[in-house]
Coordinates of C-alpha atoms and ligand atoms in Angstrom, one line a residue:
M356 CA -11.6 -1.4 -52.5
T357 CA -10.7 -2.6 -56.0
T358 CA -7.3 -4.0 -56.8
A359 CA -7.0 -1.4 -59.6
S360 CA -7.2 1.4 -57.0
L361 CA -4.6 -0.3 -54.9
Q362 CA -2.2 -0.5 -57.9
D363 CA -2.8 3.1 -58.6
N364 CA -2.0 4.2 -55.1
P365 CA 0.0 1.9 -52.9
L366 CA -0.7 4.2 -49.9
L367 CA -4.2 2.6 -49.8
E368 CA -2.7 -0.8 -48.9
G369 CA -4.0 -2.1 -45.6
L370 CA -7.1 0.1 -45.8
E371 CA -10.3 -1.6 -44.7
V372 CA -8.8 -4.9 -43.7
R373 CA -10.6 -5.5 -40.5
R374 CA -12.3 -8.3 -38.8
A375 CA -16.0 -8.6 -39.6
P376 CA -18.6 -8.0 -36.9
D377 CA -20.7 -10.8 -35.6
P378 CA -24.2 -11.3 -37.0
C379 CA -26.5 -8.7 -35.3
I380 CA -29.5 -6.5 -35.4
L381 CA -29.1 -2.7 -35.1
V382 CA -32.1 -1.1 -33.4
I383 CA -32.4 2.6 -33.9
F384 CA -34.6 4.4 -31.4
G385 CA -35.5 7.9 -32.7
A386 CA -35.7 6.6 -36.3
S387 CA -37.9 9.5 -37.5
G388 CA -35.3 12.0 -36.3
D389 CA -32.8 14.1 -38.2
L390 CA -29.7 12.2 -37.2
T391 CA -31.1 8.9 -38.5
K392 CA -31.8 10.5 -41.9
R393 CA -28.7 12.7 -42.2
K394 CA -26.0 10.5 -40.7
L395 CA -27.0 7.0 -39.5
F396 CA -28.6 5.5 -42.7
P397 CA -26.1 7.2 -45.0
A398 CA -23.3 5.6 -42.8
L399 CA -25.0 2.2 -42.9
Y400 CA -25.3 2.4 -46.7
S401 CA -21.6 3.3 -47.0
L402 CA -20.7 0.3 -44.8
A403 CA -22.9 -1.9 -47.0
F404 CA -21.3 -0.5 -50.1
R405 CA -17.9 -1.6 -48.8
R406 CA -19.2 -4.9 -47.6
L407 CA -18.2 -4.1 -44.0
L408 CA -21.5 -5.1 -42.4
P409 CA -21.9 -8.7 -41.2
E410 CA -23.5 -11.0 -43.7
N411 CA -26.3 -11.8 -41.3
F412 CA -27.6 -8.3 -40.4
A413 CA -30.9 -6.5 -39.9
V414 CA -31.8 -2.9 -38.9
V415 CA -34.9 -2.0 -37.1
G416 CA -36.2 1.6 -36.9
A417 CA -38.3 2.5 -33.8
A418 CA -40.0 5.8 -33.2
R419 CA -43.3 7.3 -32.2
S420 CA -44.7 8.0 -35.6
E421 CA -47.0 5.4 -37.3
E422 CA -45.2 4.1 -40.4
T423 CA -45.1 0.9 -42.3
D424 CA -41.9 -1.0 -43.2
E425 CA -42.3 0.0 -46.8
D426 CA -42.7 3.7 -46.0
F427 CA -39.7 3.6 -43.7
K428 CA -37.6 2.0 -46.4
E429 CA -38.7 4.6 -48.9
R430 CA -37.9 7.4 -46.6
M431 CA -34.5 6.0 -45.8
K432 CA -33.8 5.4 -49.4
E433 CA -34.3 9.0 -50.2
A434 CA -32.2 10.0 -47.2
V435 CA -29.3 7.8 -48.5
Q436 CA -29.7 9.2 -52.0
E437 CA -29.5 12.7 -50.6
N438 CA -26.8 12.3 -47.9
A439 CA -24.6 9.3 -48.5
R440 CA -21.0 9.9 -49.7
D441 CA -21.1 7.0 -52.2
D442 CA -23.1 6.7 -55.4
F443 CA -26.5 5.1 -55.0
R444 CA -26.6 1.5 -56.2
D445 CA -29.8 -0.4 -56.2
D446 CA -28.1 -3.8 -55.5
V447 CA -26.4 -2.4 -52.4
W448 CA -29.6 -0.7 -51.2
E449 CA -31.6 -3.9 -51.7
L450 CA -29.2 -5.8 -49.6
L451 CA -29.7 -3.4 -46.7
A452 CA -33.5 -2.9 -47.3
D453 CA -34.1 -6.6 -47.2
G454 CA -33.3 -6.7 -43.5
M455 CA -35.1 -3.4 -42.6
R456 CA -38.1 -3.2 -40.4
Y457 CA -40.0 -0.4 -38.6
V458 CA -41.8 -0.6 -35.3
P459 CA -44.0 2.2 -34.1
L460 CA -43.3 2.6 -30.4
D461 CA -44.1 5.0 -27.6
F462 CA -41.1 4.8 -25.4
A463 CA -43.0 4.1 -22.2
D464 CA -45.4 1.6 -23.7
E465 CA -45.5 -2.1 -23.1
Q466 CA -47.4 -2.8 -26.3
G467 CA -44.6 -1.2 -28.3
E468 CA -42.0 -3.1 -26.4
D469 CA -43.8 -6.4 -27.1
D470 CA -44.0 -5.6 -30.8
L471 CA -40.3 -4.8 -30.9
A472 CA -39.4 -8.0 -29.0
R473 CA -41.5 -10.0 -31.5
T474 CA -39.9 -8.4 -34.5
L475 CA -36.4 -9.0 -33.1
T476 CA -37.1 -12.7 -32.5
E477 CA -38.5 -13.1 -36.0
L478 CA -35.5 -11.4 -37.5
D479 CA -33.2 -13.7 -35.5
Q480 CA -34.9 -16.7 -37.2
Q481 CA -35.1 -15.2 -40.7
R482 CA -31.6 -13.6 -40.8
G483 CA -29.5 -15.7 -38.4
T484 CA -28.7 -12.8 -36.1
R485 CA -28.3 -15.0 -33.0
G486 CA -29.8 -12.7 -30.4
N487 CA -27.0 -10.1 -30.9
R488 CA -28.2 -6.6 -30.5
V489 CA -26.9 -3.0 -30.9
Y490 CA -29.4 -0.5 -29.5
Y491 CA -28.8 3.0 -30.8
L492 CA -30.4 5.8 -28.7
A493 CA -30.9 8.6 -31.1
T494 CA -34.0 10.0 -29.3
P495 CA -34.3 13.3 -27.4
P496 CA -32.2 12.8 -24.3
V497 CA -35.2 13.1 -21.9
V498 CA -36.3 9.6 -22.9
F499 CA -32.8 8.0 -22.6
P500 CA -33.6 6.5 -19.1
T501 CA -36.9 5.1 -20.3
V502 CA -35.4 3.4 -23.3
V503 CA -32.4 2.1 -21.3
Q504 CA -34.8 0.5 -18.9
A505 CA -37.0 -1.0 -21.6
V506 CA -34.2 -2.7 -23.4
G507 CA -32.4 -3.6 -20.2
K508 CA -35.4 -5.5 -18.8
R509 CA -35.7 -7.5 -22.0
R510 CA -32.2 -8.5 -22.8
A511 CA -32.2 -11.5 -25.2
A512 CA -31.4 -14.8 -23.4
E513 CA -28.6 -15.5 -25.9
G514 CA -26.1 -13.3 -27.7
W515 CA -24.6 -10.0 -26.7
T516 CA -26.2 -6.6 -26.2
R517 CA -24.6 -3.2 -26.7
L518 CA -25.9 0.3 -26.2
I519 CA -24.9 3.3 -28.3
I520 CA -25.9 6.6 -26.6
E521 CA -25.9 9.8 -28.5
K522 CA -24.8 13.0 -26.8
P523 CA -25.6 14.9 -24.7
F524 CA -25.0 12.4 -21.9
G525 CA -26.9 14.4 -19.3
H526 CA -27.3 18.1 -18.9
D527 CA -24.8 18.5 -16.1
L528 CA -22.8 16.3 -13.7
A529 CA -25.8 15.4 -11.6
S530 CA -28.1 14.4 -14.4
A531 CA -25.2 12.5 -16.1
R532 CA -24.8 10.5 -12.9
E533 CA -28.5 9.8 -12.7
L534 CA -28.6 8.4 -16.3
Q535 CA -25.5 6.4 -15.5
Q536 CA -27.2 4.8 -12.5
V537 CA -30.1 3.6 -14.7
I538 CA -27.6 2.2 -17.2
E539 CA -25.6 0.4 -14.5
K540 CA -28.6 -1.5 -13.4
Y541 CA -28.7 -3.3 -16.7
F542 CA -25.4 -2.9 -18.5
D543 CA -21.8 -3.3 -17.9
E544 CA -19.5 -0.4 -18.9
K545 CA -18.0 -2.6 -21.6
E546 CA -21.5 -2.7 -23.2
V547 CA -22.0 1.0 -23.3
F548 CA -20.8 3.2 -26.2
R549 CA -21.2 6.9 -25.6
I550 CA -20.9 8.8 -28.8
D551 CA -18.7 11.9 -29.3
H552 CA -18.7 11.8 -33.1
Y553 CA -15.5 13.9 -33.3
L554 CA -13.6 10.8 -32.1
G555 CA -14.8 9.0 -35.2
K556 CA -13.3 11.6 -37.5
E557 CA -10.2 10.3 -39.4
T558 CA -8.3 13.5 -38.7
V559 CA -8.9 13.3 -35.0
Q560 CA -7.6 9.7 -35.0
N561 CA -4.7 10.9 -37.1
M562 CA -3.7 13.1 -34.2
L563 CA -2.9 9.9 -32.4
A564 CA -1.0 8.5 -35.4
L565 CA 0.9 11.8 -35.8
R566 CA 2.0 11.8 -32.2
F567 CA 2.6 8.1 -31.5
A568 CA 3.7 6.7 -34.9
N569 CA 6.4 9.3 -35.4
G570 CA 9.6 9.6 -33.3
I571 CA 10.2 13.2 -34.1
F572 CA 7.3 14.9 -32.2
E573 CA 7.5 13.3 -28.8
P574 CA 10.7 15.0 -27.6
I575 CA 9.3 18.5 -28.4
W576 CA 5.6 17.8 -27.4
N577 CA 5.8 19.6 -24.1
R578 CA 6.1 22.9 -22.2
Q579 CA 9.7 23.3 -23.1
F580 CA 9.1 23.6 -26.8
I581 CA 5.4 24.5 -27.2
D582 CA 4.4 28.1 -26.5
H583 CA 0.7 27.4 -26.6
V584 CA -2.1 25.3 -28.3
Q585 CA -5.1 26.8 -30.1
I586 CA -8.1 24.6 -30.8
T587 CA -11.0 26.0 -32.9
V588 CA -14.3 24.4 -33.8
A589 CA -15.9 27.2 -35.9
E590 CA -19.2 26.8 -37.8
T591 CA -20.9 29.0 -40.2
L592 CA -24.2 27.2 -39.5
G593 CA -26.7 28.7 -37.2
I594 CA -28.9 26.5 -35.0
E595 CA -31.0 25.2 -37.9
A596 CA -34.3 23.9 -36.6
R597 CA -33.0 22.9 -33.1
A598 CA -34.0 25.9 -31.0
D599 CA -35.6 23.7 -28.4
Y600 CA -32.4 21.7 -27.8
Y601 CA -30.0 24.6 -28.3
E602 CA -31.7 27.1 -26.0
R603 CA -31.0 24.6 -23.1
A604 CA -27.6 23.5 -24.3
G605 CA -25.8 26.6 -25.6
A606 CA -22.3 26.3 -27.1
V607 CA -20.8 25.2 -23.8
R608 CA -22.9 22.0 -23.6
D609 CA -23.3 21.4 -27.3
I610 CA -19.6 21.4 -28.3
F611 CA -17.3 22.6 -25.5
Q612 CA -18.2 19.9 -23.0
N613 CA -17.6 17.1 -25.5
H614 CA -15.9 17.8 -28.8
L615 CA -13.6 20.5 -27.7
L616 CA -12.5 18.9 -24.4
Q617 CA -11.9 15.6 -26.2
L618 CA -9.7 17.4 -28.7
V619 CA -7.7 18.9 -25.8
A620 CA -7.4 15.4 -24.2
I621 CA -6.1 13.8 -27.4
T622 CA -3.6 16.6 -28.0
A623 CA -2.3 16.5 -24.4
M624 CA -2.5 12.8 -23.4
E625 CA 0.5 10.7 -22.6
P626 CA 1.3 7.8 -25.0
P627 CA -1.0 4.9 -24.2
I628 CA 0.8 1.5 -23.7
D629 CA -1.4 0.0 -26.5
F630 CA -4.4 1.1 -28.6
T631 CA -7.0 -0.7 -26.5
A632 CA -10.1 1.1 -25.2
D633 CA -9.0 1.2 -21.6
S634 CA -5.4 2.2 -22.3
V635 CA -6.4 5.1 -24.5
R636 CA -9.2 6.3 -22.2
N637 CA -7.0 6.0 -19.1
E638 CA -4.6 8.5 -20.6
K639 CA -7.4 10.9 -21.8
V640 CA -9.1 11.0 -18.4
K641 CA -5.8 11.9 -16.7
V642 CA -5.7 15.0 -18.9
L643 CA -9.3 15.9 -18.1
R644 CA -8.6 15.5 -14.4
A645 CA -5.5 17.7 -14.6
M646 CA -7.4 20.6 -16.1
H647 CA -8.3 23.2 -13.5
T648 CA -11.4 25.4 -13.7
P649 CA -10.6 28.6 -15.6
G650 CA -11.3 31.8 -13.7
P651 CA -14.1 34.1 -15.0
K652 CA -11.6 36.2 -16.9
S653 CA -10.4 33.2 -18.8
V654 CA -13.8 32.3 -20.3
V655 CA -15.6 34.5 -22.9
R656 CA -19.1 33.8 -24.1
G657 CA -21.0 35.4 -27.0
Q658 CA -24.2 35.3 -28.9
Y659 CA -24.5 36.3 -32.6
G660 CA -26.5 39.2 -33.8
R661 CA -27.6 39.8 -37.4
G662 CA -24.9 39.6 -40.0
Y663 CA -23.7 38.0 -43.3
I664 CA -22.7 34.5 -44.1
E665 CA -21.3 34.0 -47.6
G666 CA -22.9 37.2 -48.7
E667 CA -26.4 36.3 -47.4
E668 CA -28.0 38.3 -44.6
V669 CA -28.8 36.0 -41.6
P670 CA -31.0 36.7 -38.5
A671 CA -29.7 37.2 -35.0
Y672 CA -29.8 34.2 -32.7
R673 CA -32.7 35.9 -30.8
E674 CA -34.6 36.1 -34.0
E675 CA -34.4 32.4 -34.9
A676 CA -37.6 30.5 -34.8
G677 CA -38.3 29.1 -31.4
V678 CA -35.7 31.2 -29.6
D679 CA -36.6 33.5 -26.7
P680 CA -36.2 37.1 -27.9
Q681 CA -34.4 37.8 -24.6
S682 CA -32.4 34.6 -24.7
M683 CA -29.1 34.6 -22.7
T684 CA -28.0 31.3 -24.4
E685 CA -24.4 31.6 -25.6
T686 CA -23.6 30.6 -29.2
Y687 CA -19.9 31.2 -28.7
V688 CA -17.5 30.3 -26.0
S689 CA -13.7 30.5 -25.7
A690 CA -11.5 29.7 -22.8
K691 CA -7.9 29.5 -21.7
L692 CA -7.3 26.2 -20.0
Y693 CA -4.3 24.7 -18.3
V694 CA -3.4 21.1 -17.9
D695 CA -1.5 20.9 -14.6
N696 CA 1.0 18.1 -15.1
W697 CA 4.7 17.9 -15.8
R698 CA 4.3 17.9 -19.6
W699 CA 2.1 21.0 -19.8
A700 CA 2.3 23.1 -16.7
D701 CA 2.1 26.8 -17.6
T702 CA 1.3 26.1 -21.3
P703 CA -2.1 27.6 -22.2
F704 CA -4.6 25.8 -24.3
Y705 CA -6.8 28.4 -25.9
I706 CA -10.0 26.8 -27.2
R707 CA -13.0 28.3 -28.9
T708 CA -16.2 27.3 -30.6
G709 CA -19.1 29.2 -32.1
K710 CA -22.0 29.2 -34.5
R711 CA -22.3 31.7 -37.4
L712 CA -18.6 32.4 -37.4
A713 CA -16.6 33.7 -40.4
R714 CA -15.6 30.3 -41.7
R715 CA -16.2 26.6 -41.1
E716 CA -13.0 25.3 -39.7
T717 CA -11.9 22.8 -37.1
T718 CA -8.2 23.0 -36.4
I719 CA -5.6 22.1 -33.7
A720 CA -2.7 24.4 -33.9
I721 CA 0.5 23.6 -31.9
Q722 CA 2.5 26.8 -31.8
F723 CA 6.1 26.3 -30.9
K724 CA 8.4 28.8 -29.1
R725 CA 10.3 31.2 -31.3
A726 CA 13.8 30.5 -32.4
P727 CA 15.9 31.8 -29.5
H728 CA 18.4 33.9 -31.3
P729 CA 17.9 34.4 -35.1
P730 CA 21.2 35.6 -36.4
F731 CA 20.0 37.2 -39.6
E732 CA 20.2 40.9 -39.9
E733 CA 17.3 41.6 -42.3
L734 CA 14.9 39.7 -40.2
S735 CA 11.8 41.5 -38.9
A736 CA 10.0 39.8 -36.1
E737 CA 6.9 39.8 -38.3
R738 CA 8.6 37.8 -41.0
L739 CA 9.9 35.1 -38.7
R740 CA 6.8 33.6 -37.4
P741 CA 7.0 30.8 -34.9
N742 CA 6.7 27.3 -36.2
V743 CA 3.1 26.0 -36.1
L744 CA 2.0 22.4 -36.6
L745 CA -1.5 22.8 -37.8
V746 CA -3.9 19.8 -37.9
H747 CA -6.8 20.5 -40.2
V748 CA -9.6 18.4 -38.7
Q749 CA -12.0 19.8 -41.3
P750 CA -12.4 20.9 -44.1
D751 CA -9.3 20.4 -46.3
E752 CA -8.3 17.6 -44.0
G753 CA -4.6 17.3 -43.5
V754 CA -1.6 18.5 -41.6
S755 CA 0.7 21.4 -42.3
L756 CA 3.9 22.7 -40.7
A757 CA 4.8 26.3 -40.9
I758 CA 8.6 26.8 -41.2
G759 CA 10.8 29.8 -42.0
V760 CA 12.8 29.5 -45.2
K761 CA 15.2 31.7 -47.1
V762 CA 13.7 33.8 -49.9
P763 CA 15.8 33.2 -53.1
G764 CA 18.2 36.0 -53.9
Q765 CA 20.7 38.2 -52.3
G766 CA 20.8 38.7 -48.6
M767 CA 19.1 36.6 -46.0
T768 CA 15.4 37.3 -46.1
I769 CA 13.2 34.8 -44.3
R770 CA 9.6 33.9 -45.0
T771 CA 7.2 31.4 -43.5
V772 CA 6.0 28.7 -45.8
H773 CA 3.9 25.6 -45.2
M774 CA 4.8 21.9 -45.7
D775 CA 1.4 20.3 -46.4
F776 CA 0.0 16.9 -46.2
L777 CA -3.5 16.7 -47.6
Y778 CA -5.6 13.6 -47.3
G779 CA -7.3 14.2 -50.6
G780 CA -4.0 14.5 -52.5
A781 CA -2.1 11.6 -50.8
F782 CA -4.8 9.0 -50.7
R783 CA -7.0 10.1 -53.5
T784 CA -10.0 8.7 -51.7
G785 CA -12.9 10.3 -49.8
L786 CA -12.7 10.1 -46.0
P787 CA -15.2 7.9 -44.2
E788 CA -17.9 9.7 -42.2
A789 CA -17.3 9.5 -38.5
Y790 CA -20.6 7.5 -38.0
E791 CA -19.4 4.7 -40.3
R792 CA -16.4 4.1 -38.1
L793 CA -18.4 4.4 -34.9
I794 CA -21.3 2.1 -35.8
L795 CA -18.8 -0.5 -37.0
D796 CA -16.7 -0.2 -33.9
A797 CA -19.7 -0.7 -31.7
M798 CA -20.7 -3.8 -33.6
L799 CA -17.1 -5.0 -33.1
G800 CA -17.3 -4.2 -29.4
D801 CA -14.4 -1.8 -29.7
A802 CA -15.0 1.2 -27.4
T803 CA -11.7 3.0 -28.0
L804 CA -13.3 5.9 -29.8
F805 CA -16.2 6.2 -27.3
T806 CA -16.2 8.2 -24.1
R807 CA -16.0 6.3 -20.8
I808 CA -18.2 7.5 -17.9
D809 CA -15.3 8.9 -15.9
E810 CA -14.3 11.1 -18.9
V811 CA -17.9 12.4 -19.2
E812 CA -18.0 13.2 -15.5
E813 CA -14.7 15.1 -15.6
Q814 CA -16.0 17.1 -18.6
W815 CA -19.2 18.0 -16.8
S816 CA -17.4 19.0 -13.6
L817 CA -15.4 21.6 -15.6
V818 CA -18.5 22.8 -17.5
D819 CA -20.7 23.0 -14.3
A820 CA -18.1 25.2 -12.7
I821 CA -18.0 27.5 -15.7
V822 CA -21.7 27.7 -16.0
A823 CA -22.1 28.4 -12.2
A824 CA -19.8 31.5 -12.6
W825 CA -22.0 32.7 -15.4
A826 CA -25.0 33.0 -13.1
R827 CA -23.4 36.0 -11.6
D828 CA -23.5 38.4 -14.6
R829 CA -25.5 39.2 -17.7
P830 CA -23.4 40.0 -20.7
A831 CA -24.8 42.4 -23.3
F832 CA -26.0 40.0 -25.9
P833 CA -25.8 39.9 -28.9
N834 CA -22.1 40.7 -28.9
Y835 CA -20.8 39.6 -32.2
P836 CA -22.3 39.9 -35.7
A837 CA -22.9 36.7 -37.6
G838 CA -20.1 36.1 -40.1
T839 CA -17.3 37.4 -37.8
W840 CA -14.8 35.7 -35.5
G841 CA -16.8 36.2 -32.3
P842 CA -16.8 38.8 -29.5
T843 CA -14.0 41.3 -29.0
G844 CA -13.6 39.8 -25.5
A845 CA -12.2 36.7 -27.1
D846 CA -9.5 38.7 -28.8
E847 CA -8.7 40.5 -25.6
L848 CA -8.3 37.2 -23.8
M849 CA -5.4 36.5 -26.2
E850 CA -4.0 40.0 -26.3
R851 CA -3.6 40.1 -22.6
D852 CA -1.1 37.3 -23.0
G853 CA 0.6 38.9 -26.0
R854 CA -0.9 36.4 -28.4
S855 CA -3.6 36.3 -31.0
W856 CA -6.1 33.9 -32.5
R857 CA -5.1 32.3 -35.8
R858 CA -7.1 33.8 -38.6
R859 CA -5.9 31.5 -41.5
Ligands
BG6_1514 C1 -22.9 18.3 -33.0 C2 -23.6 19.6 -32.5 O1 -22.5 17.5 -32.0 O2 -21.8 18.7 -33.8 C3 -24.0 20.5 -33.7 O3 -24.7 19.2 -31.8 C4 -22.8 20.8 -34.6 O4 -24.5 21.7 -33.1 C5 -22.1 19.5 -35.0 O5 -23.3 21.5 -35.7 C6 -20.9 19.7 -35.7 O6 -20.4 18.5 -36.2 P1 -19.5 18.5 -37.5 O7 -19.2 17.0 -37.7 O8 -20.3 19.0 -38.7 O9 -18.3 19.3 -37.2

């Protein structure tokens, strides 16, 4: 952050003033995978760009493929050039590349583990990293237990050790518990950082700021004033090259179980007493516990057929490479949920997510109850829409409030307009990527934006119950064309309650 930019825009004051992490080595397992290339290295580069990494730092990539340090550096350099949000600067890259190593490693192989241990000890000596380790598990989930055991058995005698685990944490409640048992043998919960990258998004954290840094919302943030909540995670993307994973996951495990339920928890939680990991997560888990399983009529699943995305014809899900032509995997799911507590009883939370939908949009819409008795004659119900507080998680990050105002002129005609706050306009700076925040927080030992095991378990309990009910019937898939807003059943879910999904 330059002084000049602060003078230009005083809103930026206070930004990026945080304590520096301890010296440490970040070890990335699964370093030849897509996540490392698209997200992790670009995030590390942006942290280096802002001088947020510790001065004594090193990063080790570990994966099955044979590769030299130099090849690895070259590949990651290209990845950064392609995917980082900041301009590429040789001096910044060199700083990072200087402490980069690569270790070929088969995950169940002692030889690889020895090589890794030797590299880490050497780096401690060369770079003063004092035995501190962050292990990032970005491998396919089936090898999580093997990797956890391997690093757990060889914890360094000095320094701290932390474990970042990518999602999915298990495939259902039982497998999540099995993985947790392996972790517990070697690690304390305080050392475990389970990623849900939505929590690293600025706009998701801003939901906490909006609710708990402003006095005006709390009194109306409840069943008395709120008619319902709509949360949408819509993507135009298909499954890309991830058929293997997606066929087993489906929308319910890929996004509903984690990102969507976390967004519900953040919207519905009580104010935490402070912003520490346990206080925040204690409140979130209470929400997850208070959600009861929706009945079969309150859940709709879908799968996309052929259609058009931005004018281009795209194949049906069943025609994607690697997908079973008879696949019953859902690419869309919506549900009506209730949070059974004093704040929210009887207030529906309608949530939906899908691939190949009409537009990319993640929003949280708080729809308030209508004005009880509008005294204006010329008013049509259509013109006076209820107030909506709309949090744009992405894109066009910001918050907008829909309010009714008088149209200038004679009479008393009312229209709905939007009061908008846009991040881009107010701060005139790009938003950090979620992974920048999360990697840094793990290095700092701050688990506030990571999911605790009890949250994960609650999320799986709900999903397991939904999936169990699905075993009883076979919907006629595909049931929505790519490029639309999902199956008609999802509209009916709303219409039955006299409501409709937001389209804009
Ligand atoms: C991931 C899912 O967790 O989130 C992907 O596995 C999805 O299927 C992605 O595309 C969406 O993340 P974002 O940050 O682009 O909204």
